[in-house]
């Protein structure tokens, strides 16, 4: 779901609307939906690239991770993507078409309606709503992340006008800029699951090093581009895998390397086991010191991804690392040695 910027309605009306579980108003424009829903539109270009428009922003996910096990990154710091943002929402004619029926209904009160009419110069047929600037700018409004994260209601500025070629007002937080778009692109990144390949595969043995690695073909950089074509602003956030952390699921185990963090090397995380290396120390793996009995140990594998971004009008920069992990059950048997 999505929600635009609030109109200043009387308290009773606001209570009725919010009590019904919906937004203060629904709208339709650059990504604005109806009935409180964010309009989502998919467009396919001539080269087959699919872009999705959500909340006034176009997301190109053609270079994103795919498959059934993909998931979103969790920031390794307290940083989080913008929970809401401002972007072009209406042309002058669209804003007039949206607001005038609200005023005519009288549900928001005469005094408020009068203030709004004055604000948008509504009584001037030629210049009202900045119609004399049609094609030269847009009315911007707020959008909200569909998951309603903390801070989703912080974008409470009323509509404001921005001429084409001008930056949005510097005092309005989260008005789309390349950096804000980079944060929104970060939130759309999906990376492959982290079930590691183990050798031995079916069941490992007590005191026997178990090799662990990830398929290098799957763990490659992924990226998402977020843009607002109407104003020519875009940013691409790229995630690159850098390391794998192994957590055995029991304190009675040793990990390789001792830090439990396997760095990526030559585009691969860990090294596949090869015949004849049974007694070698794996570059990435684990050695269990006791059996799992009738159960299993929950081995946790978490990949860390470095995130950087590039955007229009500047070199870009770095965003906090992201992590994505999964747990898999490991059977450990009471056998001291095995021929492989």
PDB file of N, CA, C and O in Angstrom, residues 203-248:
ATOM      1  N   UNK A 203      25.989 -36.475   5.461  1.00  0.00           N
ATOM      2  CA  UNK A 203      26.230 -36.348   6.899  1.00  0.00           C
ATOM      3  C   UNK A 203      27.722 -36.192   7.115  1.00  0.00           C
ATOM      4  O   UNK A 203      28.524 -36.909   6.524  1.00  0.00           O
ATOM      5  N   UNK A 204      28.099 -35.235   7.948  1.00  0.00           N
ATOM      6  CA  UNK A 204      29.508 -35.046   8.246  1.00  0.00           C
ATOM      7  C   UNK A 204      29.867 -35.861   9.481  1.00  0.00           C
ATOM      8  O   UNK A 204      28.995 -36.467  10.115  1.00  0.00           O
ATOM      9  N   UNK A 205      31.150 -35.863   9.792  1.00  0.00           N
ATOM     10  CA  UNK A 205      31.623 -36.731  10.863  1.00  0.00           C
ATOM     11  C   UNK A 205      32.301 -35.934  11.967  1.00  0.00           C
ATOM     12  O   UNK A 205      32.878 -34.862  11.719  1.00  0.00           O
ATOM     13  N   UNK A 206      32.251 -36.479  13.176  1.00  0.00           N
ATOM     14  CA  UNK A 206      32.914 -35.842  14.306  1.00  0.00           C
ATOM     15  C   UNK A 206      34.420 -35.788  14.052  1.00  0.00           C
ATOM     16  O   UNK A 206      35.022 -36.764  13.590  1.00  0.00           O
ATOM     17  N   UNK A 207      35.014 -34.621  14.322  1.00  0.00           N
ATOM     18  CA  UNK A 207      36.457 -34.383  14.195  1.00  0.00           C
ATOM     19  C   UNK A 207      36.977 -34.471  12.763  1.00  0.00           C
ATOM     20  O   UNK A 207      38.189 -34.536  12.561  1.00  0.00           O
ATOM     21  N   UNK A 208      36.088 -34.430  11.804  1.00  0.00           N
ATOM     22  CA  UNK A 208      36.506 -34.449  10.403  1.00  0.00           C
ATOM     23  C   UNK A 208      36.191 -33.094   9.777  1.00  0.00           C
ATOM     24  O   UNK A 208      35.040 -32.661   9.800  1.00  0.00           O
ATOM     25  N   UNK A 209      37.185 -32.392   9.213  1.00  0.00           N
ATOM     26  CA  UNK A 209      36.906 -31.097   8.580  1.00  0.00           C
ATOM     27  C   UNK A 209      35.865 -31.232   7.470  1.00  0.00           C
ATOM     28  O   UNK A 209      35.953 -32.141   6.631  1.00  0.00           O
ATOM     29  N   UNK A 210      34.887 -30.365   7.515  1.00  0.00           N
ATOM     30  CA  UNK A 210      33.842 -30.330   6.493  1.00  0.00           C
ATOM     31  C   UNK A 210      34.050 -29.094   5.628  1.00  0.00           C
ATOM     32  O   UNK A 210      34.109 -27.984   6.141  1.00  0.00           O
ATOM     33  N   UNK A 211      34.177 -29.301   4.333  1.00  0.00           N
ATOM     34  CA  UNK A 211      34.404 -28.197   3.399  1.00  0.00           C
ATOM     35  C   UNK A 211      33.076 -27.522   3.083  1.00  0.00           C
ATOM     36  O   UNK A 211      32.037 -28.182   2.965  1.00  0.00           O
ATOM     37  N   UNK A 212      33.121 -26.206   2.933  1.00  0.00           N
ATOM     38  CA  UNK A 212      31.907 -25.431   2.621  1.00  0.00           C
ATOM     39  C   UNK A 212      32.232 -24.427   1.522  1.00  0.00           C
ATOM     40  O   UNK A 212      33.294 -23.808   1.518  1.00  0.00           O
ATOM     41  N   UNK A 213      31.308 -24.270   0.586  1.00  0.00           N
ATOM     42  CA  UNK A 213      31.507 -23.283  -0.484  1.00  0.00           C
ATOM     43  C   UNK A 213      30.167 -22.900  -1.102  1.00  0.00           C
ATOM     44  O   UNK A 213      29.150 -23.573  -0.898  1.00  0.00           O
ATOM     45  N   UNK A 214      30.182 -21.830  -1.822  1.00  0.00           N
ATOM     46  CA  UNK A 214      28.999 -21.338  -2.515  1.00  0.00           C
ATOM     47  C   UNK A 214      29.266 -21.308  -4.003  1.00  0.00           C
ATOM     48  O   UNK A 214      30.387 -21.050  -4.453  1.00  0.00           O
ATOM     49  N   UNK A 215      28.225 -21.560  -4.778  1.00  0.00           N
ATOM     50  CA  UNK A 215      28.332 -21.572  -6.230  1.00  0.00           C
ATOM     51  C   UNK A 215      28.709 -20.185  -6.738  1.00  0.00           C
ATOM     52  O   UNK A 215      27.954 -19.229  -6.594  1.00  0.00           O
ATOM     53  N   UNK A 216      29.889 -20.083  -7.327  1.00  0.00           N
ATOM     54  CA  UNK A 216      30.362 -18.785  -7.811  1.00  0.00           C
ATOM     55  C   UNK A 216      29.497 -18.200  -8.902  1.00  0.00           C
ATOM     56  O   UNK A 216      29.433 -16.982  -9.079  1.00  0.00           O
ATOM     57  N   UNK A 217      28.795 -19.051  -9.658  1.00  0.00           N
ATOM     58  CA  UNK A 217      27.944 -18.555 -10.746  1.00  0.00           C
ATOM     59  C   UNK A 217      26.767 -17.759 -10.205  1.00  0.00           C
ATOM     60  O   UNK A 217      26.251 -16.859 -10.861  1.00  0.00           O
ATOM     61  N   UNK A 218      26.306 -18.102  -8.995  1.00  0.00           N
ATOM     62  CA  UNK A 218      25.162 -17.406  -8.406  1.00  0.00           C
ATOM     63  C   UNK A 218      25.593 -16.144  -7.656  1.00  0.00           C
ATOM     64  O   UNK A 218      24.856 -15.165  -7.612  1.00  0.00           O
ATOM     65  N   UNK A 219      26.784 -16.184  -7.079  1.00  0.00           N
ATOM     66  CA  UNK A 219      27.197 -15.064  -6.238  1.00  0.00           C
ATOM     67  C   UNK A 219      28.068 -14.089  -7.023  1.00  0.00           C
ATOM     68  O   UNK A 219      29.284 -14.108  -6.976  1.00  0.00           O
ATOM     69  N   UNK A 220      27.363 -13.264  -7.754  1.00  0.00           N
ATOM     70  CA  UNK A 220      27.986 -12.233  -8.562  1.00  0.00           C
ATOM     71  C   UNK A 220      27.240 -10.931  -8.291  1.00  0.00           C
ATOM     72  O   UNK A 220      26.146 -10.936  -7.715  1.00  0.00           O
ATOM     73  N   UNK A 221      27.789  -9.801  -8.685  1.00  0.00           N
ATOM     74  CA  UNK A 221      27.117  -8.522  -8.408  1.00  0.00           C
ATOM     75  C   UNK A 221      25.719  -8.459  -9.006  1.00  0.00           C
ATOM     76  O   UNK A 221      25.452  -8.977 -10.091  1.00  0.00           O
ATOM     77  N   UNK A 222      24.822  -7.821  -8.270  1.00  0.00           N
ATOM     78  CA  UNK A 222      23.464  -7.549  -8.749  1.00  0.00           C
ATOM     79  C   UNK A 222      23.205  -6.063  -8.566  1.00  0.00           C
ATOM     80  O   UNK A 222      23.861  -5.399  -7.753  1.00  0.00           O
ATOM     81  N   UNK A 223      22.266  -5.535  -9.314  1.00  0.00           N
ATOM     82  CA  UNK A 223      22.002  -4.098  -9.200  1.00  0.00           C
ATOM     83  C   UNK A 223      20.558  -3.780  -9.547  1.00  0.00           C
ATOM     84  O   UNK A 223      19.874  -4.550 -10.236  1.00  0.00           O
ATOM     85  N   UNK A 224      20.110  -2.634  -9.052  1.00  0.00           N
ATOM     86  CA  UNK A 224      18.784  -2.086  -9.342  1.00  0.00           C
ATOM     87  C   UNK A 224      18.963  -0.602  -9.633  1.00  0.00           C
ATOM     88  O   UNK A 224      19.725   0.085  -8.936  1.00  0.00           O
ATOM     89  N   UNK A 225      18.279  -0.121 -10.660  1.00  0.00           N
ATOM     90  CA  UNK A 225      18.313   1.299 -10.994  1.00  0.00           C
ATOM     91  C   UNK A 225      16.966   1.929 -10.675  1.00  0.00           C
ATOM     92  O   UNK A 225      15.920   1.387 -11.047  1.00  0.00           O
ATOM     93  N   UNK A 226      16.981   3.036  -9.952  1.00  0.00           N
ATOM     94  CA  UNK A 226      15.772   3.802  -9.642  1.00  0.00           C
ATOM     95  C   UNK A 226      15.868   5.145 -10.355  1.00  0.00           C
ATOM     96  O   UNK A 226      16.922   5.787 -10.329  1.00  0.00           O
ATOM     97  N   UNK A 227      14.785   5.559 -10.991  1.00  0.00           N
ATOM     98  CA  UNK A 227      14.830   6.814 -11.736  1.00  0.00           C
ATOM     99  C   UNK A 227      13.480   7.514 -11.707  1.00  0.00           C
ATOM    100  O   UNK A 227      12.444   6.904 -11.436  1.00  0.00           O
ATOM    101  N   UNK A 228      13.532   8.805 -11.975  1.00  0.00           N
ATOM    102  CA  UNK A 228      12.329   9.604 -12.194  1.00  0.00           C
ATOM    103  C   UNK A 228      12.522  10.261 -13.558  1.00  0.00           C
ATOM    104  O   UNK A 228      13.124  11.328 -13.665  1.00  0.00           O
ATOM    105  N   UNK A 229      12.050   9.611 -14.624  1.00  0.00           N
ATOM    106  CA  UNK A 229      12.312  10.101 -15.983  1.00  0.00           C
ATOM    107  C   UNK A 229      11.814  11.516 -16.232  1.00  0.00           C
ATOM    108  O   UNK A 229      12.417  12.252 -17.018  1.00  0.00           O
ATOM    109  N   UNK A 230      10.723  11.901 -15.561  1.00  0.00           N
ATOM    110  CA  UNK A 230      10.163  13.235 -15.793  1.00  0.00           C
ATOM    111  C   UNK A 230      11.169  14.348 -15.515  1.00  0.00           C
ATOM    112  O   UNK A 230      11.101  15.420 -16.116  1.00  0.00           O
ATOM    113  N   UNK A 231      12.105  14.087 -14.584  1.00  0.00           N
ATOM    114  CA  UNK A 231      13.069  15.133 -14.224  1.00  0.00           C
ATOM    115  C   UNK A 231      14.508  14.705 -14.521  1.00  0.00           C
ATOM    116  O   UNK A 231      15.453  15.409 -14.162  1.00  0.00           O
ATOM    117  N   UNK A 232      14.686  13.535 -15.155  1.00  0.00           N
ATOM    118  CA  UNK A 232      16.011  13.103 -15.574  1.00  0.00           C
ATOM    119  C   UNK A 232      16.965  12.772 -14.452  1.00  0.00           C
ATOM    120  O   UNK A 232      18.174  12.992 -14.571  1.00  0.00           O
ATOM    121  N   UNK A 233      16.458  12.220 -13.346  1.00  0.00           N
ATOM    122  CA  UNK A 233      17.295  11.875 -12.198  1.00  0.00           C
ATOM    123  C   UNK A 233      17.266  10.361 -12.008  1.00  0.00           C
ATOM    124  O   UNK A 233      16.203   9.734 -12.084  1.00  0.00           O
ATOM    125  N   UNK A 234      18.434   9.762 -11.778  1.00  0.00           N
ATOM    126  CA  UNK A 234      18.480   8.320 -11.562  1.00  0.00           C
ATOM    127  C   UNK A 234      19.675   7.943 -10.702  1.00  0.00           C
ATOM    128  O   UNK A 234      20.602   8.733 -10.504  1.00  0.00           O
ATOM    129  N   UNK A 235      19.630   6.716 -10.186  1.00  0.00           N
ATOM    130  CA  UNK A 235      20.740   6.163  -9.417  1.00  0.00           C
ATOM    131  C   UNK A 235      20.684   4.652  -9.506  1.00  0.00           C
ATOM    132  O   UNK A 235      19.600   4.060  -9.552  1.00  0.00           O
ATOM    133  N   UNK A 236      21.858   4.034  -9.531  1.00  0.00           N
ATOM    134  CA  UNK A 236      21.963   2.580  -9.558  1.00  0.00           C
ATOM    135  C   UNK A 236      22.707   2.118  -8.317  1.00  0.00           C
ATOM    136  O   UNK A 236      23.814   2.587  -8.034  1.00  0.00           O
ATOM    137  N   UNK A 237      22.088   1.218  -7.563  1.00  0.00           N
ATOM    138  CA  UNK A 237      22.735   0.620  -6.400  1.00  0.00           C
ATOM    139  C   UNK A 237      23.195  -0.779  -6.783  1.00  0.00           C
ATOM    140  O   UNK A 237      22.415  -1.576  -7.298  1.00  0.00           O
ATOM    141  N   UNK A 238      24.466  -1.073  -6.532  1.00  0.00           N
ATOM    142  CA  UNK A 238      25.052  -2.359  -6.893  1.00  0.00           C
ATOM    143  C   UNK A 238      25.552  -3.070  -5.642  1.00  0.00           C
ATOM    144  O   UNK A 238      26.229  -2.462  -4.802  1.00  0.00           O
ATOM    145  N   UNK A 239      25.203  -4.344  -5.525  1.00  0.00           N
ATOM    146  CA  UNK A 239      25.640  -5.158  -4.388  1.00  0.00           C
ATOM    147  C   UNK A 239      26.628  -6.209  -4.880  1.00  0.00           C
ATOM    148  O   UNK A 239      26.362  -6.919  -5.853  1.00  0.00           O
ATOM    149  N   UNK A 240      27.767  -6.292  -4.191  1.00  0.00           N
ATOM    150  CA  UNK A 240      28.794  -7.273  -4.547  1.00  0.00           C
ATOM    151  C   UNK A 240      29.102  -8.141  -3.338  1.00  0.00           C
ATOM    152  O   UNK A 240      29.361  -7.624  -2.248  1.00  0.00           O
ATOM    153  N   UNK A 241      29.088  -9.478  -3.501  1.00  0.00           N
ATOM    154  CA  UNK A 241      29.388 -10.355  -2.372  1.00  0.00           C
ATOM    155  C   UNK A 241      30.863 -10.268  -1.992  1.00  0.00           C
ATOM    156  O   UNK A 241      31.735 -10.252  -2.861  1.00  0.00           O
ATOM    157  N   UNK A 242      31.142 -10.201  -0.705  1.00  0.00           N
ATOM    158  CA  UNK A 242      32.535 -10.062  -0.262  1.00  0.00           C
ATOM    159  C   UNK A 242      32.956 -11.142   0.728  1.00  0.00           C
ATOM    160  O   UNK A 242      34.142 -11.458   0.834  1.00  0.00           O
ATOM    161  N   UNK A 243      32.027 -11.722   1.467  1.00  0.00           N
ATOM    162  CA  UNK A 243      32.427 -12.724   2.455  1.00  0.00           C
ATOM    163  C   UNK A 243      31.242 -13.574   2.880  1.00  0.00           C
ATOM    164  O   UNK A 243      30.079 -13.205   2.683  1.00  0.00           O
ATOM    165  N   UNK A 244      31.571 -14.716   3.480  1.00  0.00           N
ATOM    166  CA  UNK A 244      30.580 -15.651   4.007  1.00  0.00           C
ATOM    167  C   UNK A 244      30.928 -15.940   5.456  1.00  0.00           C
ATOM    168  O   UNK A 244      32.072 -16.276   5.776  1.00  0.00           O
ATOM    169  N   UNK A 245      29.958 -15.787   6.343  1.00  0.00           N
ATOM    170  CA  UNK A 245      30.170 -16.125   7.745  1.00  0.00           C
ATOM    171  C   UNK A 245      29.489 -17.457   8.052  1.00  0.00           C
ATOM    172  O   UNK A 245      28.309 -17.650   7.739  1.00  0.00           O
ATOM    173  N   UNK A 246      30.246 -18.364   8.657  1.00  0.00           N
ATOM    174  CA  UNK A 246      29.731 -19.679   9.044  1.00  0.00           C
ATOM    175  C   UNK A 246      29.516 -19.713  10.549  1.00  0.00           C
ATOM    176  O   UNK A 246      30.426 -19.408  11.329  1.00  0.00           O
ATOM    177  N   UNK A 247      28.308 -20.057  10.974  1.00  0.00           N
ATOM    178  CA  UNK A 247      27.992 -20.273  12.380  1.00  0.00           C
ATOM    179  C   UNK A 247      27.496 -21.706  12.519  1.00  0.00           C
ATOM    180  O   UNK A 247      26.414 -22.045  12.017  1.00  0.00           O
ATOM    181  N   UNK A 248      28.258 -22.591  13.185  1.00  0.00           N
ATOM    182  CA  UNK A 248      27.977 -24.031  13.176  1.00  0.00           C
ATOM    183  C   UNK A 248      26.661 -24.451  13.821  1.00  0.00           C
ATOM    184  O   UNK A 248      26.137 -25.526  13.535  1.00  0.00           O
TER     185      UNK A 248
END
